[in-house]
PDB file of C-alpha atoms in Angstrom:
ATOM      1  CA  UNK A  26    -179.826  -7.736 -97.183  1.00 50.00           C
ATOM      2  CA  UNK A  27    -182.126 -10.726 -96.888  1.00 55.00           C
ATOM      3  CA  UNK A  28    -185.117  -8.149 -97.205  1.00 53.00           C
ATOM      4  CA  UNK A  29    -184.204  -7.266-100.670  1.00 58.00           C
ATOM      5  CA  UNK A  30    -184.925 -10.669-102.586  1.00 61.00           C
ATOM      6  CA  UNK A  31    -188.086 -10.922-100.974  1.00 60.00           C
ATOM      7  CA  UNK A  32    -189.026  -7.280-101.867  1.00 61.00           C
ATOM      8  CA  UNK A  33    -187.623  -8.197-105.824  1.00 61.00           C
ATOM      9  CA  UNK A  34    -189.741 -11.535-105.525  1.00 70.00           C
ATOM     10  CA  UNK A  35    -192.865  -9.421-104.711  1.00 81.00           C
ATOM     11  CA  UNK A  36    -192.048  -6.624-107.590  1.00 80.00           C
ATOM     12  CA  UNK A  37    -191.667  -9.426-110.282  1.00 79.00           C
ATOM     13  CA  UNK A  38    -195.090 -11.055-108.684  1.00 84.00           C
ATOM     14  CA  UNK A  39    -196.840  -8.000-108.717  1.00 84.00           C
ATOM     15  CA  UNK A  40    -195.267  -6.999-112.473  1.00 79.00           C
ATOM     16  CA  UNK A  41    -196.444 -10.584-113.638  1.00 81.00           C
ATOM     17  CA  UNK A  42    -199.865 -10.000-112.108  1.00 84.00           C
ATOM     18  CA  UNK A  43    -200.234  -7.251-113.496  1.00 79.00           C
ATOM     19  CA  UNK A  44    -199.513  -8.218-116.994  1.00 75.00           C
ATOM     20  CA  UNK A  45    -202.085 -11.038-116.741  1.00 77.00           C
ATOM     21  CA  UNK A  46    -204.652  -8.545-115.292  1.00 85.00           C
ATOM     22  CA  UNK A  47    -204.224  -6.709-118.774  1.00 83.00           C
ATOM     23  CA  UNK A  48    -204.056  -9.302-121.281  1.00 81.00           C
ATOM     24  CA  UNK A  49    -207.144 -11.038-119.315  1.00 84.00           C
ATOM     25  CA  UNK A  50    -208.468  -7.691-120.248  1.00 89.00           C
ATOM     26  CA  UNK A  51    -207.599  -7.106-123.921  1.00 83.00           C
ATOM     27  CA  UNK A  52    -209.256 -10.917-124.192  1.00 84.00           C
ATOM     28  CA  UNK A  53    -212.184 -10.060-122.739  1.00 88.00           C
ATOM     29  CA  UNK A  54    -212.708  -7.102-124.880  1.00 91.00           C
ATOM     30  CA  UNK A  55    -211.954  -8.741-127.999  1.00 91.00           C
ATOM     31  CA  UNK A  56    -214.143 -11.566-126.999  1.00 92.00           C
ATOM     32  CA  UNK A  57    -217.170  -8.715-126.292  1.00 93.00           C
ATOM     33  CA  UNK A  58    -215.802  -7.029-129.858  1.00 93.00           C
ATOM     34  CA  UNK A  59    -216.174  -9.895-132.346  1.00 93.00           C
ATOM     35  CA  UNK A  60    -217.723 -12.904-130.646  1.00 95.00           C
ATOM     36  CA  UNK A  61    -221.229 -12.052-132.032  1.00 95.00           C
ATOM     37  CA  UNK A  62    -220.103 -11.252-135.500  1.00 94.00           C
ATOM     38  CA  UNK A  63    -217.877 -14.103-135.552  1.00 93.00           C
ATOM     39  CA  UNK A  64    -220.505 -16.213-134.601  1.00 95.00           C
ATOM     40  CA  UNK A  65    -223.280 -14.690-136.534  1.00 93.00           C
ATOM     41  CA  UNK A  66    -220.961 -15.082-139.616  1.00 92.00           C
ATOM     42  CA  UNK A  67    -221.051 -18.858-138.915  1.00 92.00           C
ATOM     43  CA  UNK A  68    -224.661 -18.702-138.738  1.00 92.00           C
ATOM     44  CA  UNK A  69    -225.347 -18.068-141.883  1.00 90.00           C
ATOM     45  CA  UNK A  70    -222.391 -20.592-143.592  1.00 89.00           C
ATOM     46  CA  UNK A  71    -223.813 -23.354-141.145  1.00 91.00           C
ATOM     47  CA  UNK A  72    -227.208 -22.486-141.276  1.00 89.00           C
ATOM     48  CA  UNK A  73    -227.396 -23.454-137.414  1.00 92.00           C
ATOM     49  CA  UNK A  74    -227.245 -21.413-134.306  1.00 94.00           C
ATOM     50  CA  UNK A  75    -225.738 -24.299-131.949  1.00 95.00           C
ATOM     51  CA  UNK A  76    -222.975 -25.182-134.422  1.00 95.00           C
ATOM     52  CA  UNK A  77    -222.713 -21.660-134.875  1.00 95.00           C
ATOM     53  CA  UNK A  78    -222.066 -20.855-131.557  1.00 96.00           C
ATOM     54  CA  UNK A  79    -220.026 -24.027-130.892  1.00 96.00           C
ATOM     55  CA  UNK A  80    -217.606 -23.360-133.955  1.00 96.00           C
ATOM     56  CA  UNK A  81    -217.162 -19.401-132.924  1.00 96.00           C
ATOM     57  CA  UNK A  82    -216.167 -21.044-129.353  1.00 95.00           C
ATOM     58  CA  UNK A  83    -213.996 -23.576-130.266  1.00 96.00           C
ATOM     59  CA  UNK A  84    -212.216 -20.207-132.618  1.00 95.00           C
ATOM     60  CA  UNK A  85    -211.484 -18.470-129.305  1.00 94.00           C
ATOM     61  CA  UNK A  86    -210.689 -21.798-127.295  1.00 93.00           C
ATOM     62  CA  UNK A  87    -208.004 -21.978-129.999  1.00 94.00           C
ATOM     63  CA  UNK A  88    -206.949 -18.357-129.855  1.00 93.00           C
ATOM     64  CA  UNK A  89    -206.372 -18.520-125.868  1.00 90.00           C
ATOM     65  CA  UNK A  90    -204.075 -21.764-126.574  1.00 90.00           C
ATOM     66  CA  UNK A  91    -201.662 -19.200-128.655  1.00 90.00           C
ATOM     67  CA  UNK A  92    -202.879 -16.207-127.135  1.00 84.00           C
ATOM     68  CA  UNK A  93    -199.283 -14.910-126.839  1.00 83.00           C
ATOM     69  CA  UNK A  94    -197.761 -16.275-129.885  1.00 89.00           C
ATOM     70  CA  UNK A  95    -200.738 -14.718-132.386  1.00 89.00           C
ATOM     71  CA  UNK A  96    -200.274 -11.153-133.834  1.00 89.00           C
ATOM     72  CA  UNK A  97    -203.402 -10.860-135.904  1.00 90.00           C
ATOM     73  CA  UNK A  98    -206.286 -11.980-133.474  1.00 91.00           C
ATOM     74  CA  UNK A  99    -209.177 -11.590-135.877  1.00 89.00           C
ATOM     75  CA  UNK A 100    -207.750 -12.619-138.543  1.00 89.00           C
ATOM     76  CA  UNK A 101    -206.783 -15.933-136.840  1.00 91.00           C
ATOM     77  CA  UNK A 102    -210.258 -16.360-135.533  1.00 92.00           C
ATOM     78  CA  UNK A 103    -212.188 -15.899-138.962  1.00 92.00           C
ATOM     79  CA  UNK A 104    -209.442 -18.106-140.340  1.00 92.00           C
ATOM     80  CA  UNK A 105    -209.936 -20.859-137.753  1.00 93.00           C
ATOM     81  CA  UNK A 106    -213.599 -20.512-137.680  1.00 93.00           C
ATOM     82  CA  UNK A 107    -213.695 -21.207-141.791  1.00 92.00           C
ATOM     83  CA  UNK A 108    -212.004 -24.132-141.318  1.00 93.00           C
ATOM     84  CA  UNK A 109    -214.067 -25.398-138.893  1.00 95.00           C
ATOM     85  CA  UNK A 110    -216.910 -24.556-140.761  1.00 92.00           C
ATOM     86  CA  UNK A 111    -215.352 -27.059-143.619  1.00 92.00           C
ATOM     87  CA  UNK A 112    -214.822 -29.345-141.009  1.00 93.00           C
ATOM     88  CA  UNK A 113    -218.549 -29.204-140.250  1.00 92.00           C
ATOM     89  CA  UNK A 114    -219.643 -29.640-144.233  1.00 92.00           C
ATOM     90  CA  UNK A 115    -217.374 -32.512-144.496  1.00 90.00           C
ATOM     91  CA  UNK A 116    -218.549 -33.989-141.621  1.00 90.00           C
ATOM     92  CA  UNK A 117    -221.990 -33.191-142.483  1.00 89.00           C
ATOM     93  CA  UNK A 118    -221.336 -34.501-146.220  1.00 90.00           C
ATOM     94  CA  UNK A 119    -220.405 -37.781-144.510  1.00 88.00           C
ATOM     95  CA  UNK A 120    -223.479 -38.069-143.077  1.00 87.00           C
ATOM     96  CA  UNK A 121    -225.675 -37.907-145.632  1.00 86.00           C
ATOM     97  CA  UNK A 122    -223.740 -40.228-147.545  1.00 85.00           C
ATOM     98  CA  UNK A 123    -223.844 -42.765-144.966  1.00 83.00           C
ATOM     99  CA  UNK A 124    -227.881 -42.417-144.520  1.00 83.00           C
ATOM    100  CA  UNK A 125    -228.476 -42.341-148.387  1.00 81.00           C
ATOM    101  CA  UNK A 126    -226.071 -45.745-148.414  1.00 79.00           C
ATOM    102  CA  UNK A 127    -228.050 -47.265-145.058  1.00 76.00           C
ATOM    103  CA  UNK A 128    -231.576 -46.746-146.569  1.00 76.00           C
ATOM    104  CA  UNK A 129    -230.701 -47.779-149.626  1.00 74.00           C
ATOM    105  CA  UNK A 130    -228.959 -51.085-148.652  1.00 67.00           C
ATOM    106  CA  UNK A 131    -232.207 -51.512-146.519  1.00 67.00           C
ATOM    107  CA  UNK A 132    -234.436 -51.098-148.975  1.00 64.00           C
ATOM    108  CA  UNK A 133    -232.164 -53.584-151.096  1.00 60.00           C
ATOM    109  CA  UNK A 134    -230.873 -55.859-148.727  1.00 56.00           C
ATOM    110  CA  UNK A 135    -234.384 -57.765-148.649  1.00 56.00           C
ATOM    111  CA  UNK A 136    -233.762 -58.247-152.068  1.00 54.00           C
ATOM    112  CA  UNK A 137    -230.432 -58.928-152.222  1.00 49.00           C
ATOM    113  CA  UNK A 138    -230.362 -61.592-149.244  1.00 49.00           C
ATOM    114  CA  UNK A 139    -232.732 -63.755-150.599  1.00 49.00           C
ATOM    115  CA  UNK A 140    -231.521 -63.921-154.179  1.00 47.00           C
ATOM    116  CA  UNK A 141    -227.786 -64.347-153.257  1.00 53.00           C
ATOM    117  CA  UNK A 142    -226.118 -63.431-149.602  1.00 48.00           C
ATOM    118  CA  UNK A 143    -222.594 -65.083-151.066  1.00 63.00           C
ATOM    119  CA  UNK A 144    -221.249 -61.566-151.901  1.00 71.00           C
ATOM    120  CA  UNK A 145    -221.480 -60.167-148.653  1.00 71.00           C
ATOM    121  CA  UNK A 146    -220.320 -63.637-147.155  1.00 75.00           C
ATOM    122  CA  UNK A 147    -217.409 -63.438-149.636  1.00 80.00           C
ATOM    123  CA  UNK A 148    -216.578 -60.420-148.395  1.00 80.00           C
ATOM    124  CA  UNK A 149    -216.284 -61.155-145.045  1.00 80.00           C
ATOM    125  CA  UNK A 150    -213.888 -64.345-145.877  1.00 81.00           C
ATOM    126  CA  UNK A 151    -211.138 -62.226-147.341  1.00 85.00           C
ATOM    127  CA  UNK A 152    -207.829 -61.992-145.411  1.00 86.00           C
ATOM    128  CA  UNK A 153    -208.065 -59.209-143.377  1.00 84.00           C
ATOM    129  CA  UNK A 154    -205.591 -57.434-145.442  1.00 88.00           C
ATOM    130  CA  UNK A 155    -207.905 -57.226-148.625  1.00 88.00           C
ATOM    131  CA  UNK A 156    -210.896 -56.877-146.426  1.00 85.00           C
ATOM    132  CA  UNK A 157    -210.413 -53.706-144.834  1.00 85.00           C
ATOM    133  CA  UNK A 158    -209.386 -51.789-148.183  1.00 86.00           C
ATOM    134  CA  UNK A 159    -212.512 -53.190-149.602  1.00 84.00           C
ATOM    135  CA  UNK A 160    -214.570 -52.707-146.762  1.00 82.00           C
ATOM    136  CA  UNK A 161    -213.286 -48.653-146.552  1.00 81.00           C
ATOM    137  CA  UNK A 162    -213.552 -48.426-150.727  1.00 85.00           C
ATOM    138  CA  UNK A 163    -216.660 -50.117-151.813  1.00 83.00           C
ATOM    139  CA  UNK A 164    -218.839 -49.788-148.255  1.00 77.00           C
ATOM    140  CA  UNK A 165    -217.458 -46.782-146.497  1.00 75.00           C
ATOM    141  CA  UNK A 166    -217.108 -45.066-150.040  1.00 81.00           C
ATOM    142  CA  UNK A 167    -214.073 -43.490-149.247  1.00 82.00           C
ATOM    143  CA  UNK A 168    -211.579 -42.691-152.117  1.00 90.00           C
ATOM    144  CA  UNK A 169    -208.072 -45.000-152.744  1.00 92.00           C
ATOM    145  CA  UNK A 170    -206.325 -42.023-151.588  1.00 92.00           C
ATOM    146  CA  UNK A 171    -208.094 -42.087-148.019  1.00 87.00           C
ATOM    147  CA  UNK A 172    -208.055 -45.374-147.532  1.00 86.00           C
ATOM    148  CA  UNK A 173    -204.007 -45.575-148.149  1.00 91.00           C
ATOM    149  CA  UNK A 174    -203.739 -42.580-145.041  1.00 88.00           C
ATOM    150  CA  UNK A 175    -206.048 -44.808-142.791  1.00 82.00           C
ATOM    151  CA  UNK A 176    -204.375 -48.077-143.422  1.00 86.00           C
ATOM    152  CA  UNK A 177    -201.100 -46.593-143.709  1.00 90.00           C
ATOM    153  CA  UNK A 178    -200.433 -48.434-146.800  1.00 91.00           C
ATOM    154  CA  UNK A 179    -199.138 -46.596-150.380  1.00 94.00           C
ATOM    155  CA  UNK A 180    -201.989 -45.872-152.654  1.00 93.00           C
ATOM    156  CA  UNK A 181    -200.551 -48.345-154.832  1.00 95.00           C
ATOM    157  CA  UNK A 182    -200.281 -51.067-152.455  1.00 94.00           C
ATOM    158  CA  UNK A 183    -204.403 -50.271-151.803  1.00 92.00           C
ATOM    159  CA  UNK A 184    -205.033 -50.432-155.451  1.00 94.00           C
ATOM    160  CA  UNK A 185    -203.077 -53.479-155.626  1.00 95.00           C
ATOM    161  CA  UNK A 186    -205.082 -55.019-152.781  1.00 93.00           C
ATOM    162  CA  UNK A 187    -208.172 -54.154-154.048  1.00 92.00           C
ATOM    163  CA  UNK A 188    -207.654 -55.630-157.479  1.00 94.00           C
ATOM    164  CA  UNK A 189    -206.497 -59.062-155.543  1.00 93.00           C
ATOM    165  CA  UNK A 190    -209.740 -58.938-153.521  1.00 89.00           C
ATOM    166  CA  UNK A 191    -212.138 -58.609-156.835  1.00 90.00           C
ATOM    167  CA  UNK A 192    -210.081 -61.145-158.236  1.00 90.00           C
ATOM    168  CA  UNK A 193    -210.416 -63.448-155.322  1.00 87.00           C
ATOM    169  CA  UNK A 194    -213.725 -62.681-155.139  1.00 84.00           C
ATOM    170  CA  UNK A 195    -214.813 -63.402-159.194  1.00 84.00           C
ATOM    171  CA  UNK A 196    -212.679 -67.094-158.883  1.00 83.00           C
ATOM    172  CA  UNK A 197    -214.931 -67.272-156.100  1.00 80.00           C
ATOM    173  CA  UNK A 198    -218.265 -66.628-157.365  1.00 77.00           C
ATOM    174  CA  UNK A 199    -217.033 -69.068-160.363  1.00 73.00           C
ATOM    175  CA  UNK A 200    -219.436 -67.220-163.122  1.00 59.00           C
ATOM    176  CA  UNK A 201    -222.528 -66.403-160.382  1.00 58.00           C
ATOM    177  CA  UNK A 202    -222.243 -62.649-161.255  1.00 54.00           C
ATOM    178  CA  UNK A 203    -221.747 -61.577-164.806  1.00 50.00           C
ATOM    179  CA  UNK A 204    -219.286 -58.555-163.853  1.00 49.00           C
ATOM    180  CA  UNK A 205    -217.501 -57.741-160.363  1.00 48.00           C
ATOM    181  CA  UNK A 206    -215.229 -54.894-161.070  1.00 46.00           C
TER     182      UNK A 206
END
């Protein structure tokens, strides 16, 4: 009798090592099978063979995580993949954005310093709680929407806020700038 749990014990271990063996198997396979058109698919929407290659990783990095729990393999690759490709444009978008607004306030800030720095010293006076929603709306660019999610504020409250600060900021200036809106 005490021979029989054992043997059961090595039966189930041998059952469960055997099931790995095969779904370590059908992953490898499907990895070989669409790796390289998955990740030649996000070649050509990324227009980059690292990102490429890192995005169609990430996919399957994603798929093992749920391995067992995902019916339609391809399916959620290529869906996974797309959105990390979006990910990427965003991301990309945000870049761009944030170069066009650096060399532009370079080429201006020369300008802009010596004729009147009390804008961006304004700016830095407000209460931190009109600050940052300025900061993220007007600097960052970043729509009300976005900057409600990061401050965990209601849009309203942001719109609210930044109203105060251009307020605060025109009293301020007491008729230095024509228009602050």
């Amino acid at each position: 009798m005490n021979g029989w749990p054992a043997a059961a014990s090595t039966s189930a271990t041998r059952v469960r090592r055997a099931v790995i063996r095969r779904e370590e198997r059908a992953a490898s396979e499907l990895f070989e099978a669409v790796y390289p058109r998955l990740a030649g698919w996000c070649r050509r929407l990324v227009d980059d063979d690292g990102t490429a290659h890192e995005i169609a990783a990430e996919a399957f990095t994603r798929l093992w995580a749920r391995w067992t729990a995902v019916e339609e393999p391809n399916g959620f690759l290529y869906v996974t993949a797309a959105n990390l490709v979006r990910d990427h444009w965003r991301r990309m978008e945000r870049e761009r954005r944030a170069l066009r607004r650096v060399t532009t306030e370079q080429s201006v800030r020369g300008q802009a310093e010596a004729a009147d720095p009390s804008v961006r010293l304004l700016v830095q006076s407000l209460p931190e709680r009109l600050r940052n929603p300025v900061l993220l709306y007007y600097y960052a660019d970043l729509p009300v929407r976005e900057v409600a999610a990061l401050l965990g504020r209601n849009e309203g409250t942001v719109k609210a806020d930044l109203h105060a600060a251009r307020e605060l900021l025109r009293a301020r200036l007491k008729g230095h700038h024509d228009r602050i809106s």
